[in-house]
Amino acid sequence: MIRVFAPATSANLNVGFDSLGVALSPLTTAAPPQALFQALSPSIALETAGLGDEVRIEAAEADSFPVTGPYAAEIRGPNIVTRALLRVRELSGRAGNASIELHKGMPVGSGLGSSAASVVAAVMACDEFYGNPLGPDGRIALMGELEAELSGGLHWDNILPCALGGLRLGSSRLPVPAGWVWLVAYPGIRLETKAMRSVLPASVSLREAVERAGGLGLFVDALHRGDGLAAAALMTDHIVEPRRSPMIPGFGSLKEALRGAGALASGISGSGPTVFAVFDDADAAEAGLAAAGAWAAGVAEAANGSAAGAFARLCRVDEAGARVVEPASKER
Ligand code: HSE
């Protein structure tokens, strides 16, 4: 059996709508805050719990497409894994039936790149299974094609970091300040990317376009200079956030609370409802985690009558991206 894991991603990051995204791995450590930050030294391997999807493929007499995992119930009808298998066969001319299981490890419509994780894991697993007929470029092209089918338009800001790892502007990897810790908080409600795009303006003013281009350029420059404070100060958004945030209950109060806790930046992850934040201080990150956890649980309670589906996690950047995992992997 071949198993491929693809991580959660956070797209846009305020400053790079449709172009910037980061792959994330939640920290499992229950260590006190200062230990957490010592552990963020790049020289120390951290234990992380995979937040993402896994696809498992093996030869079978007939094709089958089981869906398992904590979020299996959210997948309705034929899933994208079926399409991935058929397209890899079409493109490569390979044959051979397979059982291909989607282990859905993250919520759909969460703003954490759920569809991208399924697509990336599926394409990579199928390509591995047939002996790599697509190759690296062919894989990425097919991932883009399938993501466009799923979300109604092609934006690469989840696919590329999910497949290749790291913080990416397009396919370029950007350096991440060593002390940054990322927070993601998912409030247990579903928002469809298509609907969240429909609230956006078809065009923006020249002044806004110039401001956006300048902000992204300066952000990339600040990262390359290792100036995390300057980079984080540029992670703002006056175009998308005001239009989407009304669909996220309590967004404004949470943002205030995160700022009060000491977050360097915060905003909507992808098209929401997940909220992200960046910290460079352990106590601030812990305070932000507490505030975001309470917010996520409260929104889920109000919407679903239970906080069970909500979560808040501190993360590090997942520099590896999608990968073949051993059967003994803890990434479940
Ligand atoms: N950049 C896309 C959007 C990402 O915000 O619509 C969707 O996850």
Coordinates of C-alpha atoms and ligand atoms in Angstrom, one line a residue:
M1 CA 0.0 0.0 0.0
I2 CA 1.2 3.5 -0.8
R3 CA 0.1 6.3 1.7
V4 CA 0.5 10.0 0.9
F5 CA -0.2 12.7 3.5
A6 CA -0.9 16.3 2.4
P7 CA -0.9 19.1 5.0
A8 CA -3.4 21.9 5.9
T9 CA -2.6 25.3 4.4
S10 CA -3.5 28.9 5.1
A11 CA -3.9 31.0 2.0
N12 CA -3.9 34.8 1.4
L13 CA -2.3 35.8 4.7
N14 CA -4.0 39.2 4.2
V15 CA -1.1 40.5 2.1
G16 CA -1.2 38.1 -0.8
F17 CA -4.7 37.3 -1.9
D18 CA -4.8 34.3 -4.3
S19 CA -1.0 34.2 -4.4
L20 CA 0.5 33.6 -1.0
G21 CA 0.0 30.4 1.2
V22 CA 1.7 28.5 3.9
A23 CA 1.7 24.8 4.8
L24 CA 1.1 24.2 8.5
S25 CA 1.8 21.4 11.1
P26 CA 0.2 21.7 14.5
L27 CA 2.5 21.3 17.4
T28 CA 1.6 18.4 19.7
T29 CA 3.8 19.5 22.5
A30 CA 2.1 20.2 25.9
A31 CA 5.3 21.9 27.0
P32 CA 5.2 25.3 28.8
P33 CA 5.5 28.3 26.5
Q34 CA 9.2 29.0 26.8
A35 CA 10.0 25.4 26.0
L36 CA 7.8 25.6 23.0
F37 CA 9.9 28.5 21.7
Q38 CA 13.1 26.8 22.5
A39 CA 11.8 23.8 20.5
L40 CA 11.2 26.0 17.5
S41 CA 14.9 26.1 16.9
P42 CA 15.3 24.7 13.4
S43 CA 17.9 22.3 14.6
I44 CA 15.4 20.4 16.7
A45 CA 13.0 18.0 15.1
L46 CA 9.5 18.7 16.5
E47 CA 6.8 16.3 17.0
T48 CA 3.7 17.5 15.1
A49 CA 0.3 16.0 14.7
G50 CA -0.7 15.9 11.0
L51 CA -3.6 18.1 10.2
G52 CA -4.4 17.2 6.6
D53 CA -5.7 14.4 4.4
E54 CA -4.2 11.1 3.6
V55 CA -4.8 8.9 0.5
R56 CA -4.0 5.2 0.6
I57 CA -3.8 3.2 -2.6
E58 CA -3.3 -0.4 -3.4
A59 CA -3.9 -2.9 -6.3
A60 CA -7.4 -4.4 -6.3
E61 CA -9.6 -6.6 -8.5
A62 CA -12.0 -3.7 -9.0
D63 CA -11.7 0.0 -8.4
S64 CA -13.1 1.2 -5.1
F65 CA -13.1 4.6 -3.4
P66 CA -13.8 4.3 0.3
V67 CA -13.8 7.5 2.4
T68 CA -12.7 7.2 6.1
G69 CA -11.4 9.5 8.8
P70 CA -12.9 12.0 11.3
Y71 CA -14.4 14.2 8.5
A72 CA -15.6 11.4 6.1
A73 CA -19.2 12.3 6.6
E74 CA -18.5 15.7 5.0
I75 CA -17.7 14.1 1.7
R76 CA -20.8 13.7 -0.4
G77 CA -21.1 12.0 -3.8
P78 CA -18.2 11.0 -6.0
N79 CA -15.0 12.5 -4.5
I80 CA -12.1 14.1 -6.2
V81 CA -9.9 11.0 -5.6
T82 CA -12.0 9.2 -8.3
R83 CA -11.2 12.0 -10.8
A84 CA -7.5 11.9 -9.9
L85 CA -7.3 8.2 -10.5
L86 CA -9.1 8.4 -13.9
R87 CA -7.0 11.4 -15.0
V88 CA -3.7 9.8 -14.1
R89 CA -4.7 6.8 -16.1
E90 CA -5.8 8.9 -19.1
L91 CA -2.7 11.0 -19.0
S92 CA -0.3 8.1 -18.6
G93 CA -2.0 5.3 -20.5
R94 CA -1.4 3.1 -17.5
A95 CA -4.0 0.5 -16.4
G96 CA -4.5 -1.5 -13.3
N97 CA -7.4 -1.4 -10.9
A98 CA -7.0 0.1 -7.4
S99 CA -8.6 0.6 -4.1
I100 CA -8.0 4.2 -3.2
E101 CA -9.0 5.4 0.2
L102 CA -9.4 9.1 1.1
H103 CA -8.8 9.5 4.9
K104 CA -10.4 12.8 5.4
G105 CA -8.5 14.4 8.3
M106 CA -9.7 18.0 8.0
P107 CA -13.0 19.7 7.8
V108 CA -14.4 20.8 4.4
G109 CA -15.1 24.4 3.7
S110 CA -12.9 25.4 6.6
G111 CA -10.4 27.8 5.0
L112 CA -7.6 25.4 5.6
G113 CA -7.1 24.1 2.1
S114 CA -9.2 21.0 2.6
S115 CA -9.9 20.5 -1.1
A116 CA -6.3 21.1 -2.0
A117 CA -5.1 18.5 0.5
S118 CA -7.4 15.9 -1.0
V119 CA -6.4 16.8 -4.5
V120 CA -2.6 16.9 -3.7
A121 CA -2.7 13.6 -1.8
A122 CA -4.8 11.9 -4.5
V123 CA -2.6 13.0 -7.4
M124 CA 0.6 12.2 -5.7
A125 CA -0.6 8.8 -4.5
C126 CA -2.0 7.8 -8.0
D127 CA 1.3 8.9 -9.7
E128 CA 3.3 6.9 -7.2
F129 CA 1.1 3.9 -7.7
Y130 CA 1.6 3.9 -11.5
G131 CA 5.4 4.4 -11.2
N132 CA 5.6 8.3 -11.5
P133 CA 4.4 8.7 -15.1
L134 CA 3.4 12.3 -14.5
G135 CA 6.6 13.5 -12.9
P136 CA 6.8 16.7 -10.7
D137 CA 5.5 19.2 -13.3
G138 CA 2.8 16.9 -14.5
R139 CA 1.6 16.3 -11.0
I140 CA 1.4 20.0 -10.2
A141 CA -0.5 20.7 -13.5
L142 CA -3.1 18.0 -12.7
M143 CA -3.4 19.2 -9.1
G144 CA -4.3 22.7 -10.5
E145 CA -6.8 21.2 -13.0
L146 CA -8.6 19.2 -10.3
E147 CA -8.5 22.1 -7.7
A148 CA -10.1 24.3 -10.4
E149 CA -12.9 21.7 -10.9
L150 CA -13.5 21.6 -7.2
S151 CA -13.5 25.2 -6.3
G152 CA -14.8 26.8 -9.5
G153 CA -11.6 28.7 -10.4
L154 CA -7.9 28.2 -10.4
H155 CA -5.9 29.8 -7.5
W156 CA -2.7 28.1 -6.6
D157 CA -2.3 29.5 -3.1
N158 CA -3.3 26.3 -1.3
I159 CA -2.1 23.7 -3.9
L160 CA 1.5 24.9 -4.1
P161 CA 2.4 25.1 -0.4
C162 CA 0.4 21.9 0.2
A163 CA 2.3 20.0 -2.5
L164 CA 5.8 21.6 -2.0
G165 CA 5.7 22.8 1.6
G166 CA 6.7 26.1 3.2
L167 CA 5.5 29.6 2.8
R168 CA 5.1 30.2 -0.9
L169 CA 4.4 33.1 -3.2
G170 CA 3.4 31.1 -6.3
S171 CA 6.0 28.4 -6.5
S172 CA 8.7 30.5 -4.8
R173 CA 9.6 29.5 -1.3
L174 CA 9.9 32.5 1.1
P175 CA 12.0 32.4 4.3
V176 CA 10.0 32.4 7.5
P177 CA 11.3 34.1 10.6
A178 CA 12.6 31.4 12.9
G179 CA 10.6 32.6 16.0
W180 CA 7.2 32.7 14.3
V181 CA 4.4 30.6 15.6
W182 CA 1.2 30.3 13.7
L183 CA -2.3 30.0 15.2
V184 CA -5.3 28.6 13.4
A185 CA -8.7 28.5 14.9
Y186 CA -11.6 26.7 13.2
P187 CA -15.1 27.5 14.6
G188 CA -16.9 24.4 13.3
I189 CA -19.0 26.1 10.5
R190 CA -18.7 25.6 6.8
L191 CA -18.2 28.4 4.3
E192 CA -17.9 27.5 0.6
T193 CA -15.1 29.2 -1.3
K194 CA -17.4 29.9 -4.3
A195 CA -19.8 31.8 -2.1
M196 CA -17.0 33.6 -0.3
R197 CA -15.6 34.8 -3.7
S198 CA -19.0 36.0 -4.8
V199 CA -18.9 38.8 -2.1
L200 CA -15.7 40.2 -3.6
P201 CA -15.6 43.1 -6.0
A202 CA -14.8 42.3 -9.7
S203 CA -12.2 45.1 -9.8
V204 CA -10.4 47.4 -7.4
S205 CA -9.3 51.0 -7.8
L206 CA -5.9 51.9 -9.1
R207 CA -5.0 53.3 -5.6
E208 CA -5.9 49.9 -4.0
A209 CA -4.0 47.9 -6.7
V210 CA -0.8 50.0 -6.2
E211 CA -1.1 49.7 -2.4
R212 CA -1.5 45.9 -2.7
A213 CA 1.4 45.5 -5.0
G214 CA 3.6 47.6 -2.9
G215 CA 2.6 45.8 0.3
L216 CA 3.3 42.4 -1.1
G217 CA 6.7 43.5 -2.5
L218 CA 7.7 45.0 0.8
F219 CA 6.5 41.9 2.6
V220 CA 8.8 39.6 0.5
D221 CA 11.7 42.1 0.9
A222 CA 11.2 42.1 4.7
L223 CA 11.2 38.3 4.9
H224 CA 14.4 38.1 2.9
R225 CA 16.0 40.7 5.2
G226 CA 14.9 38.6 8.2
D227 CA 12.8 41.5 9.6
G228 CA 9.8 39.6 10.9
L229 CA 8.3 42.7 12.6
A230 CA 8.3 44.6 9.4
A231 CA 6.9 41.6 7.5
A232 CA 4.1 41.1 10.0
A233 CA 3.2 44.8 10.0
L234 CA 2.5 44.4 6.2
M235 CA 0.0 41.5 6.7
T236 CA -3.1 43.7 6.4
D237 CA -6.1 43.6 4.1
H238 CA -8.6 46.3 3.5
I239 CA -10.2 44.8 0.4
V240 CA -11.2 41.2 1.1
E241 CA -11.5 41.0 4.9
P242 CA -14.2 43.7 5.3
R243 CA -16.4 41.8 2.7
R244 CA -15.9 38.3 4.1
S245 CA -15.7 38.9 7.9
P246 CA -19.4 39.5 8.3
M247 CA -19.9 35.8 7.5
I248 CA -17.6 34.9 10.4
P249 CA -19.4 35.4 13.8
G250 CA -17.4 37.4 16.3
F251 CA -14.5 38.0 13.9
G252 CA -13.9 41.6 14.9
S253 CA -13.9 40.8 18.7
L254 CA -11.5 37.9 18.1
K255 CA -9.2 40.1 16.1
E256 CA -9.2 42.6 18.9
A257 CA -8.5 39.8 21.4
L258 CA -5.6 38.5 19.4
R259 CA -4.1 42.0 19.0
G260 CA -4.5 42.4 22.8
A261 CA -2.8 39.1 23.4
G262 CA 0.2 40.3 21.3
A263 CA -0.4 38.8 17.9
L264 CA 1.8 40.4 15.2
A265 CA -0.9 39.8 12.6
S266 CA -4.2 38.0 12.2
G267 CA -6.9 37.6 9.6
I268 CA -9.1 35.2 7.7
S269 CA -7.4 31.9 6.6
G270 CA -8.2 31.3 2.9
S271 CA -11.9 32.1 2.4
G272 CA -12.7 31.3 6.1
P273 CA -14.1 30.6 8.6
T274 CA -10.8 29.7 10.1
V275 CA -8.9 32.6 11.6
F276 CA -5.1 32.7 11.6
A277 CA -2.6 34.7 13.6
V278 CA 1.2 35.0 13.8
F279 CA 3.2 35.4 17.1
D280 CA 6.8 35.7 18.0
D281 CA 6.4 35.5 21.7
A282 CA 5.5 32.3 23.7
D283 CA 3.2 34.0 26.3
A284 CA 1.4 35.9 23.6
A285 CA 0.9 32.7 21.6
E286 CA -0.6 31.0 24.6
A287 CA -2.9 33.9 25.4
G288 CA -4.0 34.0 21.7
L289 CA -4.6 30.3 21.7
A290 CA -6.8 30.6 24.7
A291 CA -8.8 33.5 23.2
A292 CA -9.1 31.7 19.8
G293 CA -10.1 28.4 21.4
A294 CA -12.9 30.0 23.4
W295 CA -14.1 31.9 20.3
A296 CA -14.1 28.8 18.1
A297 CA -15.9 26.7 20.8
G298 CA -18.5 29.5 21.3
V299 CA -19.3 29.9 17.6
A300 CA -19.6 26.1 17.1
E301 CA -21.9 25.8 20.2
A302 CA -24.1 28.6 18.8
A303 CA -24.2 27.1 15.3
N304 CA -24.3 23.4 16.0
G305 CA -25.3 23.0 19.6
S306 CA -21.8 21.5 20.3
A307 CA -18.2 22.7 20.4
A308 CA -17.1 19.2 19.2
G309 CA -16.1 20.2 15.7
A310 CA -14.1 23.4 16.6
F311 CA -10.4 23.6 17.3
A312 CA -7.5 26.0 17.8
R313 CA -3.9 25.0 17.3
L314 CA -0.5 26.5 17.4
C315 CA 1.5 25.4 14.4
R316 CA 4.9 25.6 12.8
V317 CA 5.5 25.8 9.0
D318 CA 5.4 22.4 7.4
E319 CA 8.5 22.8 5.1
A320 CA 8.1 19.3 3.6
G321 CA 4.6 19.5 2.1
A322 CA 2.9 16.4 0.7
R323 CA 4.9 13.2 1.3
V324 CA 4.8 9.4 1.2
V325 CA 4.4 8.2 4.7
E326 CA 5.3 4.9 6.2
P327 CA 2.5 2.6 7.5
A328 CA 3.7 3.3 11.1
S329 CA 3.3 7.1 10.7
K330 CA 1.6 9.0 13.5
E331 CA 0.1 11.4 11.0
R332 CA -3.5 10.4 11.3
Ligands
HSE1 N1 -7.4 32.6 -2.3 C1 -8.6 31.8 -2.2 C2 -9.7 32.6 -1.7 C3 -8.3 30.6 -1.3 O1 -9.5 33.3 -0.7 O2 -10.8 32.6 -2.2 C4 -9.4 29.8 -1.0 O3 -9.1 28.8 0.0

